[in-house]
Tab-separated table of C-alpha atoms in Angstrom:
chain	number	residue	atom	x	y	z
A	1	SER	CA	1.827	112.321	222.017
A	2	TYR	CA	-0.350	110.427	220.002
A	3	VAL	CA	-2.560	112.872	217.638
A	4	LEU	CA	-5.987	111.820	215.768
A	5	THR	CA	-6.638	113.724	212.950
A	6	GLN	CA	-10.439	114.421	211.247
A	7	PRO	CA	-11.687	116.292	208.460
A	8	PRO	CA	-13.111	119.635	209.653
A	9	SER	CA	-16.506	119.184	208.120
A	10	VAL	CA	-18.271	116.550	205.670
A	11	SER	CA	-21.741	117.427	203.978
A	12	VAL	CA	-24.349	114.735	202.863
A	13	ALA	CA	-27.949	114.774	201.366
A	14	PRO	CA	-30.229	112.989	203.542
A	15	GLY	CA	-30.853	109.338	202.596
A	16	GLN	CA	-27.038	109.258	201.868
A	17	THR	CA	-24.041	107.404	203.597
A	18	ALA	CA	-21.728	110.117	205.511
A	19	ARG	CA	-18.171	108.605	206.384
A	20	ILE	CA	-15.999	110.372	208.736
A	21	THR	CA	-12.366	109.598	208.854
A	22	CYS	CA	-9.681	109.451	212.001
A	23	GLY	CA	-6.347	108.946	211.273
A	24	GLY	CA	-3.701	108.040	213.596
A	25	ASN	CA	-0.184	106.199	213.723
A	26	ASN	CA	-1.444	102.221	213.331
A	27	ILE	CA	-4.692	103.300	215.066
A	28	GLY	CA	-5.954	99.677	213.453
A	29	SER	CA	-3.899	98.391	216.792
A	30	LYS	CA	-6.128	100.682	219.027
A	31	SER	CA	-9.745	100.351	220.276
A	32	VAL	CA	-11.690	103.577	218.956
A	33	GLN	CA	-14.728	105.039	220.404
A	34	TRP	CA	-17.211	107.765	218.415
A	35	TYR	CA	-18.889	110.365	220.420
A	36	GLN	CA	-21.905	112.518	218.874
A	37	GLN	CA	-22.150	116.140	220.035
A	38	LYS	CA	-25.039	118.173	219.132
A	39	PRO	CA	-25.024	122.165	219.924
A	40	GLY	CA	-25.484	122.936	223.550
A	41	GLN	CA	-25.756	119.212	224.699
A	42	ALA	CA	-23.168	117.106	226.016
A	43	PRO	CA	-21.481	114.158	223.945
A	44	VAL	CA	-23.033	111.011	223.321
A	45	LEU	CA	-21.180	107.757	222.722
A	46	VAL	CA	-22.340	106.113	219.575
A	47	VAL	CA	-19.797	103.498	218.933
A	48	TYR	CA	-17.164	102.059	221.035
A	49	ASP	CA	-14.432	99.322	220.895
A	50	ASP	CA	-14.259	100.189	217.117
A	51	SER	CA	-17.734	98.775	215.788
A	52	ASP	CA	-19.771	98.287	219.018
A	53	ARG	CA	-23.120	100.243	219.419
A	54	PRO	CA	-24.602	101.201	222.898
A	55	SER	CA	-27.959	100.027	223.496
A	56	GLY	CA	-30.401	102.911	221.913
A	57	ILE	CA	-27.847	103.795	219.115
A	58	PRO	CA	-29.328	102.967	215.716
A	59	GLU	CA	-27.989	100.542	213.553
A	60	ARG	CA	-27.072	103.006	210.745
A	61	PHE	CA	-24.092	104.000	212.984
A	62	SER	CA	-21.082	101.742	212.258
A	63	GLY	CA	-17.492	101.904	212.684
A	64	SER	CA	-14.402	100.172	211.603
A	65	ASN	CA	-10.619	100.445	211.965
A	66	SER	CA	-7.723	99.037	210.090
A	67	GLY	CA	-3.886	100.393	209.424
A	68	ASN	CA	-3.908	104.192	209.851
A	69	THR	CA	-7.790	105.093	209.648
A	70	ALA	CA	-10.791	104.315	211.601
A	71	THR	CA	-14.138	105.348	210.049
A	72	LEU	CA	-17.456	106.262	211.108
A	73	SER	CA	-20.214	105.484	208.903
A	74	ILE	CA	-23.655	106.795	209.277
A	75	SER	CA	-26.296	105.433	206.667
A	76	ARG	CA	-29.669	106.657	205.731
A	77	VAL	CA	-28.590	109.990	207.194
A	78	GLU	CA	-31.221	112.211	208.849
A	79	ALA	CA	-31.561	115.754	209.767
A	80	GLY	CA	-31.178	114.825	213.185
A	81	ASP	CA	-27.733	113.552	212.513
A	82	GLU	CA	-26.300	116.718	211.948
A	83	ALA	CA	-23.625	117.402	214.649
A	84	ASP	CA	-19.944	117.643	215.580
A	85	TYR	CA	-18.374	113.724	215.779
A	86	TYR	CA	-15.380	113.000	217.885
A	87	CYS	CA	-13.034	110.143	217.497
A	88	GLN	CA	-11.193	109.032	220.484
A	89	VAL	CA	-8.541	106.226	221.609
A	90	TRP	CA	-6.460	105.358	224.679
A	91	ASP	CA	-2.332	106.062	224.217
A	92	SER	CA	-0.974	103.113	225.684
A	93	ASN	CA	2.145	104.696	225.387
A	94	SER	CA	1.160	107.277	227.873
A	95	ASP	CA	-0.238	106.138	230.884
A	96	HIS	CA	-3.500	105.071	229.039
A	97	ARG	CA	-4.360	108.835	228.338
A	98	GLY	CA	-7.327	109.715	226.331
A	99	VAL	CA	-6.916	111.257	223.291
A	100	PHE	CA	-9.793	112.962	221.340
A	101	GLY	CA	-9.871	113.699	217.602
A	102	THR	CA	-9.863	117.194	216.287
A	103	GLY	CA	-13.788	116.673	215.267
A	104	THR	CA	-15.662	116.725	212.259
A	105	LYS	CA	-18.781	118.914	211.603
A	106	VAL	CA	-21.389	116.750	209.780
A	107	THR	CA	-24.028	118.966	207.813
A	108	VAL	CA	-26.836	117.481	205.915
A	109	LEU	CA	-27.707	119.454	203.285
B	1	GLU	CA	-32.222	107.146	235.842
B	2	VAL	CA	-28.276	107.342	235.426
B	3	GLN	CA	-27.349	110.833	236.711
B	4	LEU	CA	-23.845	112.938	236.926
B	5	VAL	CA	-24.366	116.636	238.162
B	6	GLU	CA	-21.279	118.734	238.016
B	7	SER	CA	-21.013	121.685	240.333
B	8	GLY	CA	-18.269	124.084	241.579
B	9	GLY	CA	-17.345	126.384	238.680
B	10	GLY	CA	-17.063	129.909	238.324
B	11	LEU	CA	-15.039	132.954	237.877
B	12	VAL	CA	-11.439	132.817	238.854
B	13	GLN	CA	-8.255	135.002	238.791
B	14	PRO	CA	-5.110	133.395	237.093
B	15	GLY	CA	-2.901	131.375	239.674
B	16	ARG	CA	-5.950	130.622	242.125
B	17	SER	CA	-7.534	127.307	242.606
B	18	LEU	CA	-10.879	125.688	242.072
B	19	ARG	CA	-12.533	122.280	243.233
B	20	LEU	CA	-15.267	120.602	240.958
B	21	SER	CA	-17.202	118.099	242.320
B	22	CYS	CA	-19.721	115.742	240.279
B	23	ALA	CA	-22.689	114.182	242.207
B	24	THR	CA	-23.787	110.693	240.877
B	25	SER	CA	-26.934	108.395	240.994
B	26	GLY	CA	-28.451	105.776	239.234
B	27	PHE	CA	-25.565	103.382	239.044
B	28	THR	CA	-23.267	101.555	241.645
B	29	PHE	CA	-20.300	104.470	241.348
B	30	ASP	CA	-17.776	102.047	243.035
B	31	ASP	CA	-17.928	99.677	239.756
B	32	TYR	CA	-16.526	102.119	237.290
B	33	ALA	CA	-13.753	104.128	236.268
B	34	MET	CA	-14.480	108.066	236.280
B	35	HIS	CA	-13.264	110.799	234.002
B	36	TRP	CA	-13.009	114.630	233.539
B	37	VAL	CA	-13.195	116.146	229.845
B	38	ARG	CA	-13.113	119.690	229.039
B	39	GLN	CA	-14.373	121.716	226.009
B	40	ALA	CA	-12.836	125.459	225.402
B	41	PRO	CA	-15.310	127.554	223.979
B	42	GLY	CA	-15.675	126.813	220.374
B	43	LYS	CA	-13.168	124.495	220.615
B	44	GLY	CA	-12.886	120.275	220.562
B	45	LEU	CA	-13.260	117.847	223.428
B	46	GLU	CA	-9.969	117.220	225.646
B	47	TRP	CA	-9.464	114.493	228.211
B	48	VAL	CA	-8.363	115.896	231.486
B	49	SER	CA	-7.820	113.097	233.718
B	50	GLY	CA	-9.117	109.460	234.702
B	51	ILE	CA	-9.575	107.526	237.948
B	52	SER	CA	-10.158	103.904	238.337
B	53	TRP	CA	-12.894	102.386	240.429
B	54	ASN	CA	-10.657	102.129	243.658
B	55	SER	CA	-8.231	105.093	242.762
B	56	ASP	CA	-5.447	102.764	242.127
B	57	ASN	CA	-4.821	104.178	238.486
B	58	ILE	CA	-5.035	107.985	237.834
B	59	ALA	CA	-3.966	109.483	234.777
B	60	TYR	CA	-3.687	112.989	233.628
B	61	ALA	CA	-3.594	115.178	230.524
B	62	ASP	CA	0.127	116.783	230.152
B	63	SER	CA	-1.538	120.279	229.966
B	64	VAL	CA	-2.682	119.834	233.455
B	65	LYS	CA	-0.396	117.389	235.321
B	66	GLY	CA	0.963	118.754	238.382
B	67	ARG	CA	-1.619	121.432	238.602
B	68	PHE	CA	-5.100	119.452	238.653
B	69	THR	CA	-5.878	116.592	241.002
B	70	ILE	CA	-8.403	113.843	240.769
B	71	SER	CA	-10.006	111.956	243.286
B	72	ARG	CA	-13.252	110.073	244.367
B	73	ASP	CA	-15.304	109.109	247.335
B	74	ASN	CA	-17.052	105.882	246.909
B	75	SER	CA	-18.963	106.375	249.873
B	76	LYS	CA	-20.555	109.912	248.762
B	77	ASN	CA	-20.841	108.732	244.883
B	78	SER	CA	-18.704	111.575	243.835
B	79	LEU	CA	-16.025	112.682	241.993
B	80	TYR	CA	-13.869	115.794	242.310
B	81	LEU	CA	-10.999	117.839	240.576
B	82	GLN	CA	-8.892	120.170	242.308
B	83	MET	CA	-7.448	122.645	239.883
B	84	ASN	CA	-4.847	124.658	241.334
B	85	SER	CA	-2.515	127.397	239.516
B	86	LEU	CA	-5.157	127.736	236.970
B	87	ARG	CA	-4.368	129.635	233.841
B	88	THR	CA	-6.519	131.266	230.978
B	89	GLU	CA	-5.974	128.254	228.778
B	90	ASP	CA	-7.957	126.257	231.648
B	91	MET	CA	-10.857	128.317	230.781
B	92	ALA	CA	-13.674	125.635	229.586
B	93	LEU	CA	-16.932	123.686	230.069
B	94	TYR	CA	-16.059	120.602	232.416
B	95	TYR	CA	-17.830	117.374	232.031
B	96	CYS	CA	-17.516	114.724	234.222
B	97	ALA	CA	-18.066	111.089	232.502
B	98	LYS	CA	-18.388	107.457	233.759
B	99	ASP	CA	-16.579	104.837	232.183
B	100	THR	CA	-17.883	101.702	230.830
B	101	LEU	CA	-15.271	99.746	233.064
B	102	HIS	CA	-13.739	99.371	236.553
B	103	TYR	CA	-10.454	100.549	234.936
B	104	PHE	CA	-9.923	102.944	232.238
B	105	GLY	CA	-7.683	102.660	229.019
B	106	VAL	CA	-8.292	99.349	227.986
B	107	SER	CA	-10.276	97.572	225.079
B	108	GLY	CA	-13.959	98.642	225.762
B	109	SER	CA	-13.195	101.377	228.021
B	110	ALA	CA	-15.489	104.377	226.689
B	111	PHE	CA	-17.336	107.673	228.209
B	112	ASP	CA	-20.872	106.055	228.249
B	113	ILE	CA	-22.591	108.874	230.483
B	114	TRP	CA	-21.696	112.405	230.814
B	115	GLY	CA	-23.196	115.312	232.870
B	116	GLN	CA	-23.990	118.511	231.728
B	117	GLY	CA	-20.867	120.394	232.743
B	118	THR	CA	-19.916	123.083	234.695
B	119	VAL	CA	-18.217	126.210	233.446
B	120	VAL	CA	-14.852	127.361	234.600
B	121	THR	CA	-13.791	130.891	233.679
B	122	VAL	CA	-10.008	132.256	234.380
B	123	SER	CA	-9.761	136.056	234.059
B	124	SER	CA	-8.334	138.667	236.034
């Protein structure tokens, strides 16, 4: 089955840019989604189809995808961005099953 | 307002069954694929199952295939998950999630609306 690997944690100072990677075999050929989950809350979609943002998501959240790595970037980080972030793709080789990454905890210093 | 409300969770013994429900409102239910996603305590997200708008496309994670059955009733705007032969490793918070498209698994398909979840505890 398809595997997505994320760093367990990323730390960033307020105002700086956080970059969260999501590694997978030829992930650049897939559509990647990113979800933010704060403690005790349901996940929220922040990026879909590699780089599109749902309405209501700040422009500070952006995504890119190429080769074996997809990246979620959060610019001008705020305290409220502290959360777990998960990447997600569809495994076209396996009934289009959903696959989530291992998750990254973003800490705002 | 778009809402997804899960119910049916609870404490169940290993090997027994449970049926989860997800009542929806605020959108045209039969226009979208739907999913179940779970999260074990302190762990990450795991996609469990998805169903297309008209139920002609269904898929399951390997971990539940053959034991869980997803279904929907478009006349009742509701999604279901029948869980049989439950194991301790099925213990989790189960979320219902709406897809952005009629069919899941294609470019642009994503989980754009989530419920608050229902807890399933499997223990003797």
